[in-house]
mmCIF file of C-alpha atoms in Angstrom:
data_model
loop_
_atom_site.group_PDB
_atom_site.id
_atom_site.type_symbol
_atom_site.label_atom_id
_atom_site.label_comp_id
_atom_site.label_asym_id
_atom_site.label_seq_id
_atom_site.Cartn_x
_atom_site.Cartn_y
_atom_site.Cartn_z
ATOM 1 C CA TYR H 1 -32.758 -44.953 49.994
ATOM 2 C CA LEU H 2 -34.011 -44.543 53.506
ATOM 3 C CA ASN H 3 -37.600 -43.351 53.660
ATOM 4 C CA ILE H 4 -39.421 -42.160 56.740
ATOM 5 C CA ASP H 5 -43.204 -41.991 56.517
ATOM 6 C CA PHE H 6 -44.261 -39.728 59.376
ATOM 7 C CA LYS H 7 -47.882 -40.878 59.255
ATOM 8 C CA TYR H 8 -46.981 -44.532 59.626
ATOM 9 C CA ILE H 9 -43.343 -44.496 60.592
ATOM 10 C CA ALA H 10 -41.229 -46.396 58.087
ATOM 11 C CA THR H 11 -37.576 -47.262 58.268
ATOM 12 C CA PHE H 12 -34.922 -49.416 56.554
ATOM 13 C CA PHE H 13 -33.348 -52.425 58.252
ATOM 14 C CA ILE H 14 -30.577 -54.774 57.224
ATOM 15 C CA LEU H 15 -29.615 -58.134 58.720
ATOM 16 C CA LEU H 16 -26.308 -58.148 60.506
ATOM 17 C CA PRO H 17 -24.003 -61.168 60.370
ATOM 18 C CA SER H 18 -24.940 -63.479 63.137
ATOM 19 C CA CYS H 19 -24.871 -66.926 64.575
ATOM 20 C CA ILE H 20 -27.993 -68.880 63.688
ATOM 21 C CA GLY H 21 -29.222 -72.072 65.229
ATOM 22 C CA ILE H 22 -32.147 -74.257 64.266
ATOM 23 C CA LYS H 23 -34.408 -74.612 67.309
ATOM 24 C CA ASN H 24 -36.885 -76.902 65.577
ATOM 25 C CA GLN H 25 -38.052 -77.649 62.062
ATOM 26 C CA ASN H 26 -39.301 -74.135 61.358
ATOM 27 C CA SER H 27 -37.659 -71.928 63.985
ATOM 28 C CA VAL H 28 -34.231 -70.338 63.451
ATOM 29 C CA GLU H 29 -32.176 -68.490 66.062
ATOM 30 C CA ILE H 30 -29.933 -65.672 64.814
ATOM 31 C CA ASP H 31 -27.272 -63.803 66.763
ATOM 32 C CA LEU H 32 -25.909 -61.221 64.365
ATOM 33 C CA SER H 33 -22.840 -60.548 66.510
ATOM 34 C CA LYS H 34 -21.237 -63.851 65.497
ATOM 35 C CA THR H 35 -19.745 -63.834 62.036
ATOM 36 C CA VAL H 36 -17.147 -65.414 59.777
ATOM 37 C CA PRO H 37 -14.896 -63.491 57.328
ATOM 38 C CA SER H 38 -17.051 -64.194 54.256
ATOM 39 C CA ILE H 39 -19.784 -66.245 52.593
ATOM 40 C CA LYS H 40 -18.281 -67.714 49.429
ATOM 41 C CA TYR H 41 -20.274 -67.896 46.220
ATOM 42 C CA SER H 42 -19.047 -71.433 45.619
ATOM 43 C CA THR H 43 -20.993 -72.559 48.684
ATOM 44 C CA PHE H 44 -24.349 -72.034 46.981
ATOM 45 C CA VAL H 45 -23.682 -70.951 43.364
ATOM 46 C CA LYS H 46 -23.253 -73.431 40.502
ATOM 47 C CA ASN H 47 -22.221 -70.935 37.815
ATOM 48 C CA ILE H 48 -22.405 -67.225 36.977
ATOM 49 C CA GLU H 49 -23.742 -65.440 33.909
ATOM 50 C CA TYR H 50 -23.582 -61.729 33.075
ATOM 51 C CA VAL H 51 -26.136 -59.563 31.261
ATOM 52 C CA ASP H 52 -25.393 -55.929 30.386
ATOM 53 C CA LEU H 53 -28.296 -53.492 30.037
ATOM 54 C CA HIS H 54 -27.462 -50.369 28.035
ATOM 55 C CA LEU H 55 -28.810 -46.929 28.929
ATOM 56 C CA ASN H 56 -29.051 -43.889 26.684
ATOM 57 C CA ASP H 57 -26.410 -41.219 27.196
ATOM 58 C CA SER H 58 -29.101 -38.866 28.474
ATOM 59 C CA LEU H 59 -30.549 -41.339 30.985
ATOM 60 C CA PRO H 60 -28.265 -42.249 33.881
ATOM 61 C CA ILE H 61 -30.328 -43.876 36.636
ATOM 62 C CA TYR H 62 -30.133 -43.529 40.400
ATOM 63 C CA GLY H 63 -30.146 -47.271 41.063
ATOM 64 C CA VAL H 64 -32.253 -50.409 40.699
ATOM 65 C CA GLU H 65 -35.127 -50.679 43.174
ATOM 66 C CA ASN H 66 -37.029 -53.577 41.644
ATOM 67 C CA LEU H 67 -36.472 -56.043 38.811
ATOM 68 C CA TYR H 68 -38.589 -58.604 36.943
ATOM 69 C CA LEU H 69 -38.045 -60.758 33.850
ATOM 70 C CA ASP H 70 -40.619 -62.324 31.522
ATOM 71 C CA GLU H 71 -40.965 -62.992 27.787
ATOM 72 C CA ASN H 72 -37.275 -62.101 27.215
ATOM 73 C CA LYS H 73 -37.824 -58.626 28.611
ATOM 74 C CA ILE H 74 -36.362 -57.140 31.792
ATOM 75 C CA PHE H 75 -38.397 -54.569 33.728
ATOM 76 C CA ILE H 76 -36.531 -52.296 36.140
ATOM 77 C CA LYS H 77 -37.846 -49.632 38.485
ATOM 78 C CA ASP H 78 -35.425 -46.809 39.156
ATOM 79 C CA ARG H 79 -34.816 -46.035 42.803
ATOM 80 C CA LYS H 80 -35.768 -42.382 42.433
ATOM 81 C CA SER H 81 -37.289 -40.493 39.536
ATOM 82 C CA GLU H 82 -36.521 -42.246 36.253
ATOM 83 C CA GLY H 83 -39.606 -44.459 36.216
ATOM 84 C CA ILE H 84 -39.741 -48.006 34.826
ATOM 85 C CA LEU H 85 -37.305 -49.120 32.138
ATOM 86 C CA ILE H 86 -37.979 -51.999 29.736
ATOM 87 C CA PHE H 87 -34.978 -53.824 28.246
ATOM 88 C CA ASP H 88 -34.509 -56.600 25.715
ATOM 89 C CA ALA H 89 -33.080 -59.425 27.838
ATOM 90 C CA ILE H 90 -31.082 -60.835 24.903
ATOM 91 C CA THR H 91 -29.442 -57.711 23.497
ATOM 92 C CA GLY H 92 -29.613 -55.494 26.605
ATOM 93 C CA LYS H 93 -31.138 -52.690 24.530
ATOM 94 C CA LEU H 94 -33.388 -50.164 26.247
ATOM 95 C CA LEU H 95 -36.797 -50.494 24.580
ATOM 96 C CA LYS H 96 -39.052 -48.114 26.515
ATOM 97 C CA ARG H 97 -39.220 -45.886 29.549
ATOM 98 C CA ILE H 98 -42.453 -45.303 31.454
ATOM 99 C CA ASN H 99 -42.035 -41.897 33.087
ATOM 100 C CA GLN H 100 -43.589 -40.626 36.267
ATOM 101 C CA TYR H 101 -44.449 -37.083 37.426
ATOM 102 C CA LYS H 102 -46.777 -36.717 34.424
ATOM 103 C CA GLU H 103 -50.369 -35.453 34.485
ATOM 104 C CA GLY H 104 -52.089 -37.146 31.544
ATOM 105 C CA PRO H 105 -54.777 -39.812 32.134
ATOM 106 C CA GLU H 106 -52.558 -42.455 30.517
ATOM 107 C CA GLU H 107 -49.450 -41.315 32.394
ATOM 108 C CA ILE H 108 -48.026 -41.883 35.869
ATOM 109 C CA LYS H 109 -47.929 -39.244 38.592
ATOM 110 C CA ILE H 110 -46.054 -41.148 41.338
ATOM 111 C CA ILE H 111 -45.137 -44.841 41.182
ATOM 112 C CA GLY H 112 -46.085 -46.498 44.456
ATOM 113 C CA ALA H 113 -45.509 -50.119 43.397
ATOM 114 C CA PHE H 114 -45.392 -52.280 40.307
ATOM 115 C CA CYS H 115 -45.587 -55.950 39.433
ATOM 116 C CA LEU H 116 -46.010 -58.183 36.395
ATOM 117 C CA ASP H 117 -49.246 -59.835 35.385
ATOM 118 C CA THR H 118 -47.750 -62.912 33.736
ATOM 119 C CA TYR H 119 -51.232 -64.272 32.975
ATOM 120 C CA ASN H 120 -52.165 -61.385 30.673
ATOM 121 C CA LYS H 121 -48.595 -60.200 29.937
ATOM 122 C CA GLN H 122 -49.082 -56.763 31.424
ATOM 123 C CA LEU H 123 -47.302 -54.346 33.760
ATOM 124 C CA CYS H 124 -49.414 -53.308 36.736
ATOM 125 C CA ILE H 125 -48.333 -49.933 38.111
ATOM 126 C CA PHE H 126 -49.859 -48.417 41.242
ATOM 127 C CA ASP H 127 -50.063 -44.666 40.718
ATOM 128 C CA LYS H 128 -50.406 -43.404 44.259
ATOM 129 C CA GLY H 129 -50.786 -39.886 42.896
ATOM 130 C CA ASP H 130 -54.362 -40.643 41.878
ATOM 131 C CA MET H 131 -54.964 -44.031 43.607
ATOM 132 C CA LYS H 132 -55.208 -46.033 40.397
ATOM 133 C CA ILE H 133 -53.610 -49.179 39.085
ATOM 134 C CA LYS H 134 -52.566 -48.492 35.509
ATOM 135 C CA LEU H 135 -52.013 -51.347 33.086
ATOM 136 C CA TYR H 136 -49.450 -51.371 30.287
ATOM 137 C CA ASP H 137 -48.468 -54.087 27.847
ATOM 138 C CA TYR H 138 -44.952 -55.508 27.841
ATOM 139 C CA SER H 139 -43.981 -52.946 25.185
ATOM 140 C CA GLY H 140 -44.825 -50.146 27.630
ATOM 141 C CA ASP H 141 -47.999 -48.997 25.899
ATOM 142 C CA TYR H 142 -50.969 -47.921 28.037
ATOM 143 C CA ILE H 143 -54.000 -50.238 28.158
ATOM 144 C CA SER H 144 -56.367 -49.116 30.915
ATOM 145 C CA SER H 145 -56.654 -48.196 34.596
ATOM 146 C CA TYR H 146 -58.900 -48.740 37.591
ATOM 147 C CA VAL H 147 -59.343 -47.073 40.973
ATOM 148 C CA VAL H 148 -58.307 -48.735 44.256
ATOM 149 C CA SER H 149 -59.984 -47.777 47.517
ATOM 150 C CA ASP H 150 -57.217 -48.775 49.962
ATOM 151 C CA PHE H 151 -53.588 -47.679 50.086
ATOM 152 C CA PHE H 152 -50.877 -50.362 49.963
ATOM 153 C CA ILE H 153 -47.108 -50.583 49.620
ATOM 154 C CA ASP H 154 -46.831 -53.647 47.388
ATOM 155 C CA MET H 155 -48.951 -55.947 45.248
ATOM 156 C CA ALA H 156 -48.647 -59.272 43.435
ATOM 157 C CA LYS H 157 -50.661 -60.858 40.636
ATOM 158 C CA LEU H 158 -51.059 -64.437 41.913
ATOM 159 C CA ASP H 159 -54.258 -65.334 40.091
ATOM 160 C CA LYS H 160 -55.695 -64.333 36.723
ATOM 161 C CA ASN H 161 -58.801 -62.718 38.205
ATOM 162 C CA SER H 162 -57.480 -61.101 41.374
ATOM 163 C CA MET H 163 -54.728 -58.950 42.890
ATOM 164 C CA THR H 164 -53.044 -59.504 46.265
ATOM 165 C CA TYR H 165 -52.142 -56.391 48.287
ATOM 166 C CA PHE H 166 -49.628 -55.849 51.101
ATOM 167 C CA TYR H 167 -49.904 -53.194 53.802
ATOM 168 C CA PRO H 168 -48.311 -54.502 57.035
ATOM 169 C CA ILE H 169 -48.792 -51.235 58.925
ATOM 170 C CA TYR H 170 -51.276 -50.353 61.676
ATOM 171 C CA THR H 171 -53.896 -47.825 60.530
ATOM 172 C CA ASP H 172 -56.335 -47.739 63.469
ATOM 173 C CA ASN H 173 -59.112 -49.109 61.245
ATOM 174 C CA GLU H 174 -58.733 -46.322 58.697
ATOM 175 C CA GLN H 175 -58.378 -48.885 55.883
ATOM 176 C CA LYS H 176 -57.449 -52.525 55.203
ATOM 177 C CA GLU H 177 -54.274 -53.817 56.869
ATOM 178 C CA GLY H 178 -52.026 -56.851 56.459
ATOM 179 C CA ILE H 179 -52.450 -58.920 53.275
ATOM 180 C CA TRP H 180 -55.649 -59.299 51.282
ATOM 181 C CA THR H 181 -56.751 -60.498 47.856
ATOM 182 C CA LEU H 182 -59.441 -58.677 45.879
ATOM 183 C CA ASN H 183 -61.264 -60.563 43.134
ATOM 184 C CA SER H 184 -61.687 -58.310 40.102
ATOM 185 C CA LEU H 185 -64.845 -60.072 38.914
ATOM 186 C CA ASP H 186 -67.110 -60.296 41.960
ATOM 187 C CA LYS H 187 -65.160 -57.880 44.231
ATOM 188 C CA THR H 188 -64.912 -60.451 47.041
ATOM 189 C CA VAL H 189 -62.034 -60.021 49.501
ATOM 190 C CA ILE H 190 -59.927 -62.779 51.078
ATOM 191 C CA HIS H 191 -58.018 -61.632 54.175
ATOM 192 C CA LEU H 192 -54.784 -63.628 54.295
ATOM 193 C CA ASP H 193 -53.072 -61.864 57.211
ATOM 194 C CA SER H 194 -55.090 -59.812 59.674
ATOM 195 C CA SER H 195 -52.585 -59.916 62.536
ATOM 196 C CA ILE H 196 -51.613 -56.230 62.408
ATOM 197 C CA THR H 197 -51.620 -54.598 65.861
ATOM 198 C CA GLU H 198 -50.708 -51.206 67.333
ATOM 199 C CA ASN H 199 -47.107 -52.451 67.520
ATOM 200 C CA CYS H 200 -46.918 -52.632 63.724
ATOM 201 C CA ARG H 201 -46.155 -48.977 62.951
ATOM 202 C CA LEU H 202 -42.531 -49.269 61.795
ATOM 203 C CA HIS H 203 -42.021 -50.158 58.148
ATOM 204 C CA TYR H 204 -38.877 -50.687 56.150
ATOM 205 C CA PHE H 205 -39.432 -50.068 52.447
ATOM 206 C CA PRO H 206 -37.238 -52.543 50.543
ATOM 207 C CA MET H 207 -38.710 -55.647 48.984
ATOM 208 C CA LEU H 208 -41.300 -57.633 50.929
ATOM 209 C CA TYR H 209 -41.464 -60.739 48.782
ATOM 210 C CA ASN H 210 -39.941 -63.009 46.101
ATOM 211 C CA ASN H 211 -42.457 -63.525 43.285
ATOM 212 C CA ASN H 212 -42.603 -67.008 41.773
ATOM 213 C CA GLY H 213 -45.617 -66.842 39.484
ATOM 214 C CA SER H 214 -48.702 -68.042 41.337
ATOM 215 C CA MET H 215 -47.114 -67.615 44.767
ATOM 216 C CA VAL H 216 -44.683 -65.409 46.685
ATOM 217 C CA TYR H 217 -42.239 -65.909 49.535
ATOM 218 C CA TYR H 218 -43.230 -63.131 51.946
ATOM 219 C CA TYR H 219 -41.113 -61.860 54.851
ATOM 220 C CA ASP H 220 -43.089 -60.294 57.705
ATOM 221 C CA ARG H 221 -40.730 -57.786 59.345
ATOM 222 C CA ASN H 222 -43.161 -57.216 62.206
ATOM 223 C CA ARG H 223 -42.729 -60.805 63.423
ATOM 224 C CA ASP H 224 -39.678 -62.029 61.491
ATOM 225 C CA LYS H 225 -41.561 -64.796 59.730
ATOM 226 C CA LEU H 226 -41.143 -66.144 56.211
ATOM 227 C CA SER H 227 -44.354 -67.400 54.630
ATOM 228 C CA LEU H 228 -45.590 -68.870 51.380
ATOM 229 C CA VAL H 229 -48.491 -66.791 50.051
ATOM 230 C CA THR H 230 -50.919 -67.678 47.261
ATOM 231 C CA PHE H 231 -54.019 -65.715 46.297
ATOM 232 C CA ASP H 232 -56.151 -67.597 48.837
ATOM 233 C CA LYS H 233 -53.870 -68.838 51.622
ATOM 234 C CA MET H 234 -50.758 -68.108 53.672
ATOM 235 C CA GLU H 235 -48.516 -70.800 55.205
ATOM 236 C CA ASN H 236 -45.578 -70.268 57.569
ATOM 237 C CA MET H 237 -42.170 -71.538 56.383
ATOM 238 C CA TYR H 238 -39.744 -70.184 59.000
ATOM 239 C CA SER H 239 -39.852 -68.107 62.182
ATOM 240 C CA PHE H 240 -36.654 -66.217 63.036
ATOM 241 C CA ASP H 241 -35.580 -65.430 66.582
ATOM 242 C CA ILE H 242 -33.151 -62.550 65.994
ATOM 243 C CA ARG H 243 -31.251 -61.446 69.080
ATOM 244 C CA GLN H 244 -30.738 -57.906 67.752
ATOM 245 C CA ARG H 245 -34.296 -57.359 66.486
ATOM 246 C CA ILE H 246 -36.161 -54.196 67.419
ATOM 247 C CA PRO H 247 -38.292 -54.886 70.504
ATOM 248 C CA ILE H 248 -41.952 -55.092 69.566
ATOM 249 C CA GLU H 249 -42.920 -52.285 71.939
ATOM 250 C CA LYS H 250 -40.438 -49.947 70.199
ATOM 251 C CA MET H 251 -41.872 -50.840 66.773
ATOM 252 C CA GLY H 252 -45.200 -49.544 68.048
ATOM 253 C CA LEU H 253 -43.927 -46.074 68.934
ATOM 254 C CA LYS H 254 -45.512 -43.217 67.005
ATOM 255 C CA ASP H 255 -42.392 -41.066 67.259
ATOM 256 C CA ILE H 256 -39.324 -43.210 66.706
ATOM 257 C CA THR H 257 -35.833 -41.667 66.708
ATOM 258 C CA PRO H 258 -32.342 -42.776 65.629
ATOM 259 C CA GLN H 259 -31.458 -43.063 69.306
ATOM 260 C CA ILE H 260 -34.253 -45.594 69.821
ATOM 261 C CA LEU H 261 -33.170 -47.677 66.805
ATOM 262 C CA ASP H 262 -29.434 -47.546 67.594
ATOM 263 C CA GLY H 263 -27.873 -51.015 67.562
ATOM 264 C CA TYR H 264 -31.044 -52.849 66.512
ATOM 265 C CA SER H 265 -31.399 -54.762 63.252
ATOM 266 C CA ILE H 266 -34.098 -55.548 60.722
ATOM 267 C CA LEU H 267 -34.334 -57.550 57.517
ATOM 268 C CA HIS H 268 -33.215 -55.579 54.490
ATOM 269 C CA ASN H 269 -33.538 -58.100 51.686
ATOM 270 C CA PHE H 270 -33.724 -61.820 50.977
ATOM 271 C CA ALA H 271 -33.835 -64.451 48.255
ATOM 272 C CA CYS H 272 -35.217 -67.964 48.591
ATOM 273 C CA SER H 273 -34.573 -71.159 46.638
ATOM 274 C CA GLU H 274 -35.265 -74.852 47.008
ATOM 275 C CA ASN H 275 -31.928 -75.420 48.768
ATOM 276 C CA TYR H 276 -30.864 -72.047 50.201
ATOM 277 C CA LEU H 277 -32.113 -68.891 51.855
ATOM 278 C CA LEU H 278 -29.942 -65.765 51.726
ATOM 279 C CA LEU H 279 -30.922 -62.790 53.902
ATOM 280 C CA SER H 280 -29.343 -59.422 54.536
ATOM 281 C CA PHE H 281 -29.934 -57.331 57.658
ATOM 282 C CA GLN H 282 -29.437 -53.659 58.430
ATOM 283 C CA THR H 283 -28.206 -52.515 61.832
ATOM 284 C CA PHE H 284 -28.984 -48.936 62.766
ATOM 285 C CA ASP H 285 -26.402 -46.379 63.851
ATOM 286 C CA LYS H 286 -27.757 -43.323 65.676
ATOM 287 C CA GLN H 287 -24.868 -41.224 64.334
ATOM 288 C CA ASN H 288 -25.855 -41.969 60.710
ATOM 289 C CA ILE H 289 -29.312 -43.516 60.391
ATOM 290 C CA ALA H 290 -28.999 -43.834 56.587
ATOM 291 C CA LYS H 291 -25.707 -45.728 56.734
ATOM 292 C CA LYS H 292 -25.901 -49.278 55.407
ATOM 293 C CA ASN H 293 -24.506 -51.676 57.998
ATOM 294 C CA ILE H 294 -25.288 -54.874 56.110
ATOM 295 C CA LYS H 295 -24.635 -58.441 57.102
ATOM 296 C CA TRP H 296 -25.573 -61.603 55.267
ATOM 297 C CA VAL H 297 -27.040 -64.863 56.517
ATOM 298 C CA LEU H 298 -26.955 -67.999 54.352
ATOM 299 C CA LEU H 299 -29.157 -70.896 55.455
ATOM 300 C CA ASP H 300 -28.743 -74.289 53.800
ATOM 301 C CA ARG H 301 -32.309 -75.560 53.901
ATOM 302 C CA LYS H 302 -31.260 -79.186 53.490
ATOM 303 C CA THR H 303 -28.461 -79.457 56.065
ATOM 304 C CA GLU H 304 -29.627 -76.531 58.274
ATOM 305 C CA GLU H 305 -26.069 -75.166 58.213
ATOM 306 C CA ILE H 306 -25.863 -71.389 58.707
ATOM 307 C CA ILE H 307 -23.129 -68.938 57.701
ATOM 308 C CA ILE H 308 -23.163 -65.270 58.735
ATOM 309 C CA SER H 309 -20.842 -62.567 57.431
ATOM 310 C CA GLU H 310 -20.506 -58.941 56.400
ATOM 311 C CA HIS H 311 -19.137 -60.028 53.022
ATOM 312 C CA LEU H 312 -20.256 -62.066 50.019
ATOM 313 C CA ASP H 313 -17.073 -63.344 48.371
ATOM 314 C CA ASN H 314 -17.164 -64.068 44.643
ATOM 315 C CA ASP H 315 -14.510 -66.784 44.657
ATOM 316 C CA MET H 316 -15.665 -68.027 41.234
ATOM 317 C CA ALA H 317 -14.677 -64.988 39.105
ATOM 318 C CA GLN H 318 -12.550 -61.857 39.291
ATOM 319 C CA GLU H 319 -15.429 -59.414 38.938
ATOM 320 C CA VAL H 320 -16.752 -58.200 42.281
ATOM 321 C CA ILE H 321 -20.118 -56.511 42.822
ATOM 322 C CA ASP H 322 -19.672 -54.953 46.233
ATOM 323 C CA ASN H 323 -23.126 -53.773 47.251
ATOM 324 C CA HIS H 324 -26.179 -55.024 49.121
ATOM 325 C CA LEU H 325 -28.510 -55.386 46.120
ATOM 326 C CA LEU H 326 -30.000 -58.854 45.728
ATOM 327 C CA PHE H 327 -32.955 -59.863 43.566
ATOM 328 C CA TYR H 328 -34.879 -63.090 43.182
ATOM 329 C CA LEU H 329 -35.529 -64.326 39.651
ATOM 330 C CA ASP H 330 -36.791 -67.821 40.430
ATOM 331 C CA ASP H 331 -35.991 -70.784 42.677
ATOM 332 C CA HIS H 332 -32.880 -71.520 40.640
ATOM 333 C CA THR H 333 -31.482 -68.051 39.912
ATOM 334 C CA TRP H 334 -30.745 -64.942 41.965
ATOM 335 C CA ILE H 335 -29.380 -61.655 40.645
ATOM 336 C CA LYS H 336 -26.742 -59.270 41.963
ATOM 337 C CA VAL H 337 -26.747 -55.841 40.311
ATOM 338 C CA ASP H 338 -23.978 -53.361 39.543
ATOM 339 C CA ASP H 339 -25.807 -50.103 38.843
ATOM 340 C CA MET H 340 -23.158 -47.597 39.939
ATOM 341 C CA THR H 341 -19.825 -48.440 38.219
ATOM 342 C CA ASN H 342 -20.893 -47.114 34.805
ATOM 343 C CA ASP H 343 -23.441 -44.318 34.311
ATOM 344 C CA TYR H 344 -24.747 -45.869 31.096
ATOM 345 C CA LEU H 345 -24.673 -49.548 31.932
ATOM 346 C CA ILE H 346 -26.461 -51.824 34.380
ATOM 347 C CA ARG H 347 -24.630 -55.124 34.817
ATOM 348 C CA LEU H 348 -26.652 -58.076 36.045
ATOM 349 C CA GLN H 349 -24.790 -60.945 37.655
ATOM 350 C CA LEU H 350 -27.028 -64.003 37.410
ATOM 351 C CA LEU H 351 -26.245 -66.512 40.120
ATOM 352 C CA HIS H 352 -27.377 -69.964 38.986
ATOM 353 C CA LEU H 353 -27.783 -71.912 42.192
ATOM 354 C CA LYS H 354 -26.797 -75.372 43.302
#
């Protein structure tokens, strides 16, 4: 799912396997050319659990783009056109589908982003077709909507009375940039990250953060920094010095080509926990810019040991999910997803961590 936004150039990146060294307490060096054969599940996983989500015969999906769980319900955004699906987390039954490409005032034109409001038990869906955030209850029934004045690519509900927005792309003062929180009561704005420059034009669309209730782990692809973000502050956790990263001056180009990106890498996805950090990186190939050249980096946050490989090896069970999808559930559980083996089944592999 490679997307290029020709107004503010956007591209996908994935971490390549590399050699990482800890320079100091918060700085990590990564050379993605140095790898081992595999990263074994048993290194960081305590046990594995499987959950099967059942689709209707008439509703095969294109793939899982985003996933949340709350109140024994699982909320999944389809990668393309099938909208948001709500499942019973116990039985795996499909309960409701919120469609897009609809025109009614209580319907969705184009889903730009979605998140959970765990305070009020609501789904918040950004309809970029009419610049509104539309609210639904956990059963998928429409509640209300409100207009937003600035475009964004992601959002998180980190406080009962506010929403935090993410737009890490240079706009030449056309609108808000970086990360900001808007209070819904008094309309005050807190700017959490205003460091966007002209070199911040390249954006890679996969997940920006891991949501853990009142805070998120946020990865800044412009500067390769991992931060802890709450509704009113942002604190740096790690800075990554990646040998194969795209040079900052190239990220600022208005017209970027596959030839320019060839051989460079960018973060594709990540999941954080108390003891481990698992990242995947994409390396670009000018011959096939959409090709996924993924490598994984596992950082033991306690020992500072680093393992880099092209392969995650499930040495704890026979079932293998051989794709680059990784989702964060909480600090103790990550999720791998098999959304392609069976047209009418999504299999979740819950990795309960050490």
